[in-house]
PDB file of C-alpha atoms in Angstrom:
ATOM      1  CA  MET A   1      24.557 -19.557 -23.989  1.00 42.00           C
ATOM      2  CA  SER A   2      21.412 -17.725 -25.797  1.00 62.00           C
ATOM      3  CA  ARG A   3      19.133 -15.759 -23.904  1.00 74.00           C
ATOM      4  CA  PRO A   4      15.706 -16.850 -22.649  1.00 87.00           C
ATOM      5  CA  LEU A   5      13.022 -16.250 -25.174  1.00 94.00           C
ATOM      6  CA  ILE A   6      10.995 -13.184 -24.892  1.00 96.00           C
ATOM      7  CA  ILE A   7       7.790 -12.756 -27.157  1.00 97.00           C
ATOM      8  CA  ALA A   8       5.665  -9.147 -26.769  1.00 97.00           C
ATOM      9  CA  ILE A   9       2.055  -9.350 -27.675  1.00 97.00           C
ATOM     10  CA  ASP A  10       0.673  -5.728 -27.747  1.00 95.00           C
ATOM     11  CA  GLY A  11      -2.702  -4.452 -28.647  1.00 93.00           C
ATOM     12  CA  PRO A  12      -6.107  -2.713 -27.644  1.00 92.00           C
ATOM     13  CA  SER A  13      -8.115  -3.829 -24.724  1.00 88.00           C
ATOM     14  CA  GLY A  14     -10.535  -7.243 -25.434  1.00 89.00           C
ATOM     15  CA  ALA A  15      -8.302  -8.204 -28.416  1.00 92.00           C
ATOM     16  CA  GLY A  16      -7.895 -11.587 -26.600  1.00 91.00           C
ATOM     17  CA  LYS A  17      -4.086 -10.819 -25.468  1.00 93.00           C
ATOM     18  CA  SER A  18      -4.235 -12.560 -22.097  1.00 90.00           C
ATOM     19  CA  THR A  19      -5.848 -15.846 -23.254  1.00 93.00           C
ATOM     20  CA  LEU A  20      -3.342 -16.062 -26.077  1.00 96.00           C
ATOM     21  CA  CYS A  21      -0.406 -15.169 -23.789  1.00 95.00           C
ATOM     22  CA  ARG A  22      -1.323 -17.941 -21.245  1.00 95.00           C
ATOM     23  CA  MET A  23      -1.830 -20.493 -24.273  1.00 96.00           C
ATOM     24  CA  LEU A  24       1.537 -19.389 -25.833  1.00 97.00           C
ATOM     25  CA  ALA A  25       3.353 -19.613 -22.264  1.00 96.00           C
ATOM     26  CA  ARG A  26       2.264 -22.877 -21.468  1.00 95.00           C
ATOM     27  CA  ALA A  27       2.944 -24.274 -24.862  1.00 96.00           C
ATOM     28  CA  LEU A  28       6.646 -22.695 -24.772  1.00 95.00           C
ATOM     29  CA  ASN A  29       7.241 -23.353 -20.959  1.00 94.00           C
ATOM     30  CA  LEU A  30       7.523 -19.664 -20.273  1.00 95.00           C
ATOM     31  CA  PHE A  31       6.728 -17.338 -17.434  1.00 95.00           C
ATOM     32  CA  TYR A  32       3.530 -15.219 -18.380  1.00 96.00           C
ATOM     33  CA  ILE A  33       3.571 -11.838 -17.408  1.00 96.00           C
ATOM     34  CA  ASP A  34       0.312 -10.002 -17.665  1.00 93.00           C
ATOM     35  CA  THR A  35       1.430  -6.184 -17.353  1.00 93.00           C
ATOM     36  CA  GLY A  36      -2.308  -5.066 -17.157  1.00 91.00           C
ATOM     37  CA  SER A  37      -2.679  -6.796 -13.803  1.00 94.00           C
ATOM     38  CA  MET A  38       0.127  -4.893 -12.728  1.00 96.00           C
ATOM     39  CA  TYR A  39      -1.549  -1.458 -13.414  1.00 96.00           C
ATOM     40  CA  ARG A  40      -4.687  -2.820 -12.022  1.00 96.00           C
ATOM     41  CA  ALA A  41      -2.861  -3.418  -8.857  1.00 98.00           C
ATOM     42  CA  VAL A  42      -1.391   0.157  -8.831  1.00 98.00           C
ATOM     43  CA  ALA A  43      -4.825   1.261  -9.348  1.00 98.00           C
ATOM     44  CA  LEU A  44      -6.185  -0.675  -6.195  1.00 98.00           C
ATOM     45  CA  ALA A  45      -3.484   0.568  -4.076  1.00 98.00           C
ATOM     46  CA  VAL A  46      -4.301   4.318  -5.135  1.00 97.00           C
ATOM     47  CA  MET A  47      -8.084   3.489  -4.470  1.00 97.00           C
ATOM     48  CA  GLU A  48      -7.001   2.096  -1.124  1.00 97.00           C
ATOM     49  CA  SER A  49      -4.456   4.963  -0.092  1.00 96.00           C
ATOM     50  CA  SER A  50      -5.198   8.646   0.473  1.00 93.00           C
ATOM     51  CA  VAL A  51      -3.449   9.644  -2.651  1.00 94.00           C
ATOM     52  CA  SER A  52      -5.623  11.520  -5.351  1.00 94.00           C
ATOM     53  CA  ALA A  53      -5.763   9.745  -8.774  1.00 92.00           C
ATOM     54  CA  ASN A  54      -5.446  13.311 -10.130  1.00 92.00           C
ATOM     55  CA  ASP A  55      -2.123  13.997  -8.324  1.00 96.00           C
ATOM     56  CA  ASP A  56       0.286  12.413 -10.798  1.00 95.00           C
ATOM     57  CA  ILE A  57       3.581  12.731  -8.791  1.00 96.00           C
ATOM     58  CA  ALA A  58       2.011  11.137  -5.592  1.00 97.00           C
ATOM     59  CA  VAL A  59       0.420   8.260  -7.783  1.00 97.00           C
ATOM     60  CA  GLY A  60       3.885   7.897  -9.371  1.00 97.00           C
ATOM     61  CA  SER A  61       5.643   7.952  -6.050  1.00 97.00           C
ATOM     62  CA  LEU A  62       3.263   5.264  -4.736  1.00 97.00           C
ATOM     63  CA  ALA A  63       3.727   3.147  -7.681  1.00 97.00           C
ATOM     64  CA  ALA A  64       7.402   3.083  -7.670  1.00 97.00           C
ATOM     65  CA  ARG A  65       7.479   2.108  -3.986  1.00 96.00           C
ATOM     66  CA  ILE A  66       4.835  -0.655  -3.702  1.00 97.00           C
ATOM     67  CA  ASN A  67       5.677  -4.228  -4.250  1.00 96.00           C
ATOM     68  CA  ILE A  68       3.745  -5.906  -6.988  1.00 96.00           C
ATOM     69  CA  ASN A  69       4.437  -9.721  -7.918  1.00 95.00           C
ATOM     70  CA  LEU A  70       3.309 -12.450 -10.189  1.00 95.00           C
ATOM     71  CA  GLU A  71       3.373 -15.866  -9.132  1.00 93.00           C
ATOM     72  CA  GLY A  72       2.323 -19.239 -10.424  1.00 91.00           C
ATOM     73  CA  ASP A  73       1.990 -20.702 -14.060  1.00 90.00           C
ATOM     74  CA  PRO A  74      -0.073 -19.398 -16.968  1.00 91.00           C
ATOM     75  CA  GLU A  75      -3.418 -20.757 -16.112  1.00 88.00           C
ATOM     76  CA  SER A  76      -3.271 -19.938 -12.398  1.00 91.00           C
ATOM     77  CA  LEU A  77      -1.375 -16.775 -12.239  1.00 93.00           C
ATOM     78  CA  ARG A  78      -1.787 -14.687  -8.975  1.00 96.00           C
ATOM     79  CA  VAL A  79      -1.261 -11.076  -8.494  1.00 97.00           C
ATOM     80  CA  ARG A  80       0.202  -9.975  -5.165  1.00 97.00           C
ATOM     81  CA  LEU A  81       0.284  -6.412  -3.749  1.00 98.00           C
ATOM     82  CA  GLU A  82       2.599  -5.962  -0.590  1.00 97.00           C
ATOM     83  CA  GLY A  83       2.273  -9.733  -0.321  1.00 96.00           C
ATOM     84  CA  ARG A  84      -1.583 -10.004  -0.402  1.00 97.00           C
ATOM     85  CA  ASP A  85      -3.296 -11.991  -3.046  1.00 98.00           C
ATOM     86  CA  VAL A  86      -5.323  -9.314  -5.029  1.00 98.00           C
ATOM     87  CA  THR A  87      -6.071 -11.506  -8.203  1.00 96.00           C
ATOM     88  CA  GLU A  88      -9.850 -11.231  -7.785  1.00 94.00           C
ATOM     89  CA  GLU A  89     -10.121  -7.686  -6.307  1.00 95.00           C
ATOM     90  CA  ILE A  90      -8.358  -6.044  -9.317  1.00 96.00           C
ATOM     91  CA  ARG A  91     -11.072  -7.687 -11.547  1.00 89.00           C
ATOM     92  CA  ARG A  92     -13.593  -5.354 -10.267  1.00 90.00           C
ATOM     93  CA  GLU A  93     -15.042  -2.852 -12.678  1.00 84.00           C
ATOM     94  CA  GLU A  94     -13.999   0.390 -10.584  1.00 92.00           C
ATOM     95  CA  VAL A  95     -10.476  -0.873 -10.420  1.00 95.00           C
ATOM     96  CA  THR A  96     -10.210  -1.472 -14.114  1.00 89.00           C
ATOM     97  CA  HIS A  97     -11.694   1.880 -14.719  1.00 88.00           C
ATOM     98  CA  MET A  98      -9.080   3.512 -12.463  1.00 94.00           C
ATOM     99  CA  SER A  99      -6.261   1.450 -14.019  1.00 94.00           C
ATOM    100  CA  SER A 100      -6.969   3.109 -17.481  1.00 87.00           C
ATOM    101  CA  ILE A 101      -6.717   6.636 -15.846  1.00 91.00           C
ATOM    102  CA  ILE A 102      -3.575   5.765 -13.737  1.00 94.00           C
ATOM    103  CA  SER A 103      -1.710   4.040 -16.532  1.00 91.00           C
ATOM    104  CA  THR A 104      -1.437   7.208 -18.729  1.00 89.00           C
ATOM    105  CA  ILE A 105       0.778   8.643 -15.939  1.00 94.00           C
ATOM    106  CA  PRO A 106       4.542   8.666 -17.192  1.00 93.00           C
ATOM    107  CA  GLU A 107       5.700   7.933 -13.567  1.00 94.00           C
ATOM    108  CA  VAL A 108       3.586   4.974 -12.969  1.00 96.00           C
ATOM    109  CA  ARG A 109       4.616   3.579 -16.453  1.00 94.00           C
ATOM    110  CA  ARG A 110       8.430   3.981 -15.851  1.00 94.00           C
ATOM    111  CA  ALA A 111       7.911   2.149 -12.420  1.00 96.00           C
ATOM    112  CA  MET A 112       6.215  -0.537 -14.116  1.00 96.00           C
ATOM    113  CA  VAL A 113       8.400  -0.939 -16.902  1.00 95.00           C
ATOM    114  CA  GLU A 114      11.562  -1.495 -14.573  1.00 95.00           C
ATOM    115  CA  ARG A 115       9.492  -4.212 -12.772  1.00 95.00           C
ATOM    116  CA  GLN A 116       8.332  -5.917 -16.011  1.00 95.00           C
ATOM    117  CA  ARG A 117      12.038  -5.761 -17.128  1.00 95.00           C
ATOM    118  CA  GLU A 118      13.020  -7.352 -14.149  1.00 94.00           C
ATOM    119  CA  LEU A 119      10.444 -10.323 -14.188  1.00 93.00           C
ATOM    120  CA  GLY A 120      11.068 -11.056 -17.951  1.00 93.00           C
ATOM    121  CA  LYS A 121      14.943 -11.672 -17.602  1.00 89.00           C
ATOM    122  CA  ARG A 122      13.955 -15.410 -17.125  1.00 89.00           C
ATOM    123  CA  GLY A 123      12.246 -15.735 -20.288  1.00 94.00           C
ATOM    124  CA  ALA A 124       8.604 -14.823 -20.758  1.00 96.00           C
ATOM    125  CA  VAL A 125       5.301 -13.856 -22.800  1.00 97.00           C
ATOM    126  CA  LEU A 126       4.378 -10.301 -22.202  1.00 96.00           C
ATOM    127  CA  ASN A 127       0.981  -8.615 -22.649  1.00 94.00           C
ATOM    128  CA  GLY A 128       0.252  -5.103 -22.835  1.00 90.00           C
ATOM    129  CA  ARG A 129       0.215  -1.786 -24.850  1.00 89.00           C
ATOM    130  CA  ASP A 130       3.916  -0.753 -25.045  1.00 92.00           C
ATOM    131  CA  ILE A 131       6.055  -4.251 -24.616  1.00 95.00           C
ATOM    132  CA  GLY A 132       7.446  -4.518 -28.350  1.00 96.00           C
ATOM    133  CA  THR A 133       8.008  -0.679 -28.320  1.00 95.00           C
ATOM    134  CA  VAL A 134       9.230   0.289 -24.975  1.00 94.00           C
ATOM    135  CA  VAL A 135       9.510  -2.870 -22.386  1.00 95.00           C
ATOM    136  CA  PHE A 136      11.214  -5.294 -24.764  1.00 96.00           C
ATOM    137  CA  PRO A 137      11.995  -3.524 -27.726  1.00 96.00           C
ATOM    138  CA  ASP A 138      14.360  -6.223 -28.699  1.00 95.00           C
ATOM    139  CA  ALA A 139      11.926  -9.092 -28.081  1.00 96.00           C
ATOM    140  CA  ASP A 140      12.486 -12.151 -30.005  1.00 96.00           C
ATOM    141  CA  VAL A 141       8.839 -11.916 -31.271  1.00 97.00           C
ATOM    142  CA  LYS A 142       6.451  -9.214 -31.237  1.00 97.00           C
ATOM    143  CA  PHE A 143       2.957  -9.481 -32.124  1.00 98.00           C
ATOM    144  CA  PHE A 144       0.185  -6.534 -32.254  1.00 97.00           C
ATOM    145  CA  LEU A 145      -3.258  -8.306 -31.931  1.00 96.00           C
ATOM    146  CA  THR A 146      -6.268  -6.263 -32.565  1.00 95.00           C
ATOM    147  CA  ALA A 147      -9.892  -6.847 -33.406  1.00 95.00           C
ATOM    148  CA  SER A 148     -12.928  -4.668 -34.433  1.00 95.00           C
ATOM    149  CA  THR A 149     -14.151  -2.129 -31.448  1.00 94.00           C
ATOM    150  CA  GLU A 150     -17.606  -4.032 -31.560  1.00 94.00           C
ATOM    151  CA  GLU A 151     -16.096  -7.473 -31.179  1.00 95.00           C
ATOM    152  CA  ARG A 152     -13.884  -6.144 -28.394  1.00 94.00           C
ATOM    153  CA  ALA A 153     -16.599  -4.540 -26.434  1.00 93.00           C
ATOM    154  CA  GLN A 154     -18.857  -7.587 -26.898  1.00 92.00           C
ATOM    155  CA  ARG A 155     -16.154  -9.675 -25.448  1.00 90.00           C
ATOM    156  CA  ARG A 156     -15.834  -7.349 -22.764  1.00 86.00           C
ATOM    157  CA  PHE A 157     -19.545  -7.242 -22.044  1.00 89.00           C
ATOM    158  CA  SER A 158     -20.041 -10.767 -21.903  1.00 87.00           C
ATOM    159  CA  GLU A 159     -17.180 -11.265 -19.411  1.00 81.00           C
ATOM    160  CA  ALA A 160     -18.809  -8.675 -17.342  1.00 80.00           C
ATOM    161  CA  ARG A 161     -22.221 -10.641 -17.492  1.00 81.00           C
ATOM    162  CA  ALA A 162     -20.545 -13.639 -16.543  1.00 80.00           C
ATOM    163  CA  GLN A 163     -19.460 -11.930 -13.317  1.00 74.00           C
ATOM    164  CA  HIS A 164     -22.887 -10.448 -12.654  1.00 69.00           C
ATOM    165  CA  SER A 165     -21.880  -7.007 -13.195  1.00 74.00           C
ATOM    166  CA  GLU A 166     -24.930  -4.518 -14.031  1.00 78.00           C
ATOM    167  CA  VAL A 167     -23.623  -3.121 -17.364  1.00 82.00           C
ATOM    168  CA  ASP A 168     -25.051  -2.464 -20.550  1.00 87.00           C
ATOM    169  CA  PHE A 169     -23.437  -3.065 -24.192  1.00 92.00           C
ATOM    170  CA  LYS A 170     -23.856   0.643 -25.105  1.00 92.00           C
ATOM    171  CA  SER A 171     -22.071   1.869 -22.147  1.00 91.00           C
ATOM    172  CA  THR A 172     -19.252  -0.807 -22.462  1.00 90.00           C
ATOM    173  CA  LEU A 173     -18.746  -0.132 -26.042  1.00 92.00           C
ATOM    174  CA  ALA A 174     -18.322   3.617 -25.131  1.00 93.00           C
ATOM    175  CA  ASP A 175     -15.922   2.795 -22.386  1.00 89.00           C
ATOM    176  CA  MET A 176     -13.797   0.706 -24.773  1.00 91.00           C
ATOM    177  CA  ARG A 177     -13.759   3.623 -27.627  1.00 93.00           C
ATOM    178  CA  GLU A 178     -12.701   5.957 -24.739  1.00 91.00           C
ATOM    179  CA  ARG A 179     -10.105   3.814 -23.360  1.00 87.00           C
ATOM    180  CA  ASP A 180      -8.484   3.181 -27.243  1.00 90.00           C
ATOM    181  CA  ARG A 181      -8.501   7.009 -27.439  1.00 91.00           C
ATOM    182  CA  ARG A 182      -6.494   7.335 -24.184  1.00 86.00           C
ATOM    183  CA  ASP A 183      -4.270   4.431 -24.915  1.00 86.00           C
ATOM    184  CA  SER A 184      -3.456   5.970 -28.319  1.00 89.00           C
ATOM    185  CA  THR A 185      -3.061   9.475 -27.596  1.00 88.00           C
ATOM    186  CA  ARG A 186      -1.190   9.474 -24.285  1.00 83.00           C
ATOM    187  CA  ALA A 187       1.931  11.092 -24.174  1.00 80.00           C
ATOM    188  CA  ASP A 188       4.061   8.579 -22.625  1.00 81.00           C
ATOM    189  CA  SER A 189       4.240   5.001 -24.552  1.00 82.00           C
ATOM    190  CA  PRO A 190       1.091   5.454 -26.718  1.00 86.00           C
ATOM    191  CA  LEU A 191      -0.430   2.077 -27.983  1.00 88.00           C
ATOM    192  CA  ARG A 192       1.144   1.471 -31.267  1.00 92.00           C
ATOM    193  CA  PRO A 193       2.388  -1.398 -33.451  1.00 94.00           C
ATOM    194  CA  ALA A 194       6.194  -1.869 -33.038  1.00 95.00           C
ATOM    195  CA  ASP A 195       7.801  -1.529 -36.541  1.00 95.00           C
ATOM    196  CA  ASP A 196       8.653  -5.219 -36.809  1.00 96.00           C
ATOM    197  CA  ALA A 197       5.656  -6.200 -34.943  1.00 97.00           C
ATOM    198  CA  ILE A 198       3.411  -9.163 -36.787  1.00 97.00           C
ATOM    199  CA  MET A 199      -0.049  -7.830 -37.115  1.00 97.00           C
ATOM    200  CA  ILE A 200      -2.954 -10.233 -36.058  1.00 97.00           C
ATOM    201  CA  ASP A 201      -6.570  -9.268 -36.442  1.00 96.00           C
ATOM    202  CA  SER A 202      -8.801 -11.698 -34.443  1.00 94.00           C
ATOM    203  CA  THR A 203     -12.064 -10.176 -35.631  1.00 95.00           C
ATOM    204  CA  GLY A 204     -14.532 -13.308 -36.250  1.00 93.00           C
ATOM    205  CA  ARG A 205     -11.858 -16.048 -35.558  1.00 94.00           C
ATOM    206  CA  SER A 206     -11.724 -18.670 -32.976  1.00 94.00           C
ATOM    207  CA  ILE A 207      -8.974 -18.503 -30.153  1.00 94.00           C
ATOM    208  CA  ASN A 208      -7.459 -21.708 -31.550  1.00 96.00           C
ATOM    209  CA  GLN A 209      -7.301 -20.241 -35.183  1.00 97.00           C
ATOM    210  CA  VAL A 210      -5.287 -17.421 -33.882  1.00 97.00           C
ATOM    211  CA  PHE A 211      -3.072 -19.423 -31.392  1.00 97.00           C
ATOM    212  CA  GLU A 212      -1.871 -21.823 -34.497  1.00 97.00           C
ATOM    213  CA  GLU A 213      -1.117 -18.742 -36.469  1.00 97.00           C
ATOM    214  CA  MET A 214       1.079 -17.309 -33.723  1.00 97.00           C
ATOM    215  CA  MET A 215       3.044 -20.359 -32.792  1.00 97.00           C
ATOM    216  CA  GLY A 216       3.510 -20.896 -36.767  1.00 97.00           C
ATOM    217  CA  GLN A 217       5.157 -17.690 -36.359  1.00 96.00           C
ATOM    218  CA  VAL A 218       6.971 -18.075 -33.167  1.00 96.00           C
ATOM    219  CA  ARG A 219       8.386 -21.447 -34.824  1.00 93.00           C
ATOM    220  CA  ARG A 220       9.487 -19.777 -37.835  1.00 92.00           C
ATOM    221  CA  LYS A 221      11.346 -16.899 -35.944  1.00 86.00           C
ATOM    222  CA  ARG A 222      13.001 -19.332 -34.085  1.00 81.00           C
ATOM    223  CA  GLY A 223      14.175 -21.377 -36.864  1.00 75.00           C
ATOM    224  CA  ASN A 224      15.555 -18.340 -38.559  1.00 69.00           C
ATOM    225  CA  ALA A 225      17.556 -17.520 -35.557  1.00 62.00           C
ATOM    226  CA  VAL A 226      18.843 -21.038 -35.522  1.00 51.00           C
ATOM    227  CA  ALA A 227      20.052 -20.848 -38.836  1.00 51.00           C
ATOM    228  CA  ARG A 228      21.611 -17.374 -38.408  1.00 56.00           C
ATOM    229  CA  GLY A 229      23.435 -18.693 -35.506  1.00 55.00           C
ATOM    230  CA  ARG A 230      25.084 -21.507 -37.322  1.00 52.00           C
ATOM    231  CA  GLY A 231      26.177 -19.055 -39.855  1.00 53.00           C
ATOM    232  CA  GLY A 232      23.378 -20.284 -42.580  1.00 46.00           C
ATOM    233  CA  ARG A 233      21.092 -17.783 -44.598  1.00 41.00           C
ATOM    234  CA  ALA A 234      17.775 -17.780 -42.856  1.00 39.00           C
ATOM    235  CA  GLN A 235      14.938 -18.686 -45.318  1.00 38.00           C
ATOM    236  CA  THR A 236      12.286 -16.290 -46.356  1.00 37.00           C
ATOM    237  CA  ARG A 237       8.702 -16.731 -47.573  1.00 34.00           C
TER     238      ARG A 237
END
C-alpha cells in the first residue's frame, strides 16, 4: 500500500499559499495543514503568558508543551490552542507581528515541525516556509510560490483594510520586506526553495490560473510515480 500523498507549498508571506493550499486540498480530498496558523497560535500563547518573547529558551519550552490542533475541512479550518478555538484571535495584527518574531526561534521551529509531521501522516497539503526543505523533504510534490514584493504587500494591505485595520500601504510594504529578510536570513530553516521544488510566480496572475498550473503538475507527478511503480519508464516533457 502506497503512503498518503504529501504536497508541500513554500514561499514568502502574501504569495497566495493559503488560498491555493485550500483549493488543492479540497480538489485532492486531503487534509490541509496551515503551518503559519500554528506559529500564530504559539505567538498568542506567548502574549497571554508571562513569558518574554526575547527569552528564546522559555518561548521554546512553551511551544513544546502547549497543545495546538487543526480541525475541519480546508474551507473551514479551525485552530485550537489547549482546546480553545483561537481561529479568529490569531489573525489580529499584533499576533501576526509576534509570530514573525518567535518563528525564528530554533526551539519553536523544532516543536512545530514535530507536530506538523504527526498531523501530516494521514496525507496532507501543507503550506509554510520550510515544508519541502525540513518538515517533509520527501514530499511527493514540492512547490515554491512567490510574487513581487509590491504585489504581496498590496494583498496584505487589502486584507487588513477588509478587516478594518488602521494600516497604510507604506508600512505594510516595509513590514513585508522586513519579514522577508528575517525569514531568509534566520539560522534555523531559512526560507529557500527545495532543490527539486517547482517554482511558480503568481505576480499578475489569477488564483485560478495558478491553481490549474499546480493541479497539472500534481497530475504529472502522480502519473510518473504510477509508471515507475509499474516498472515502466516515466515520460518526460
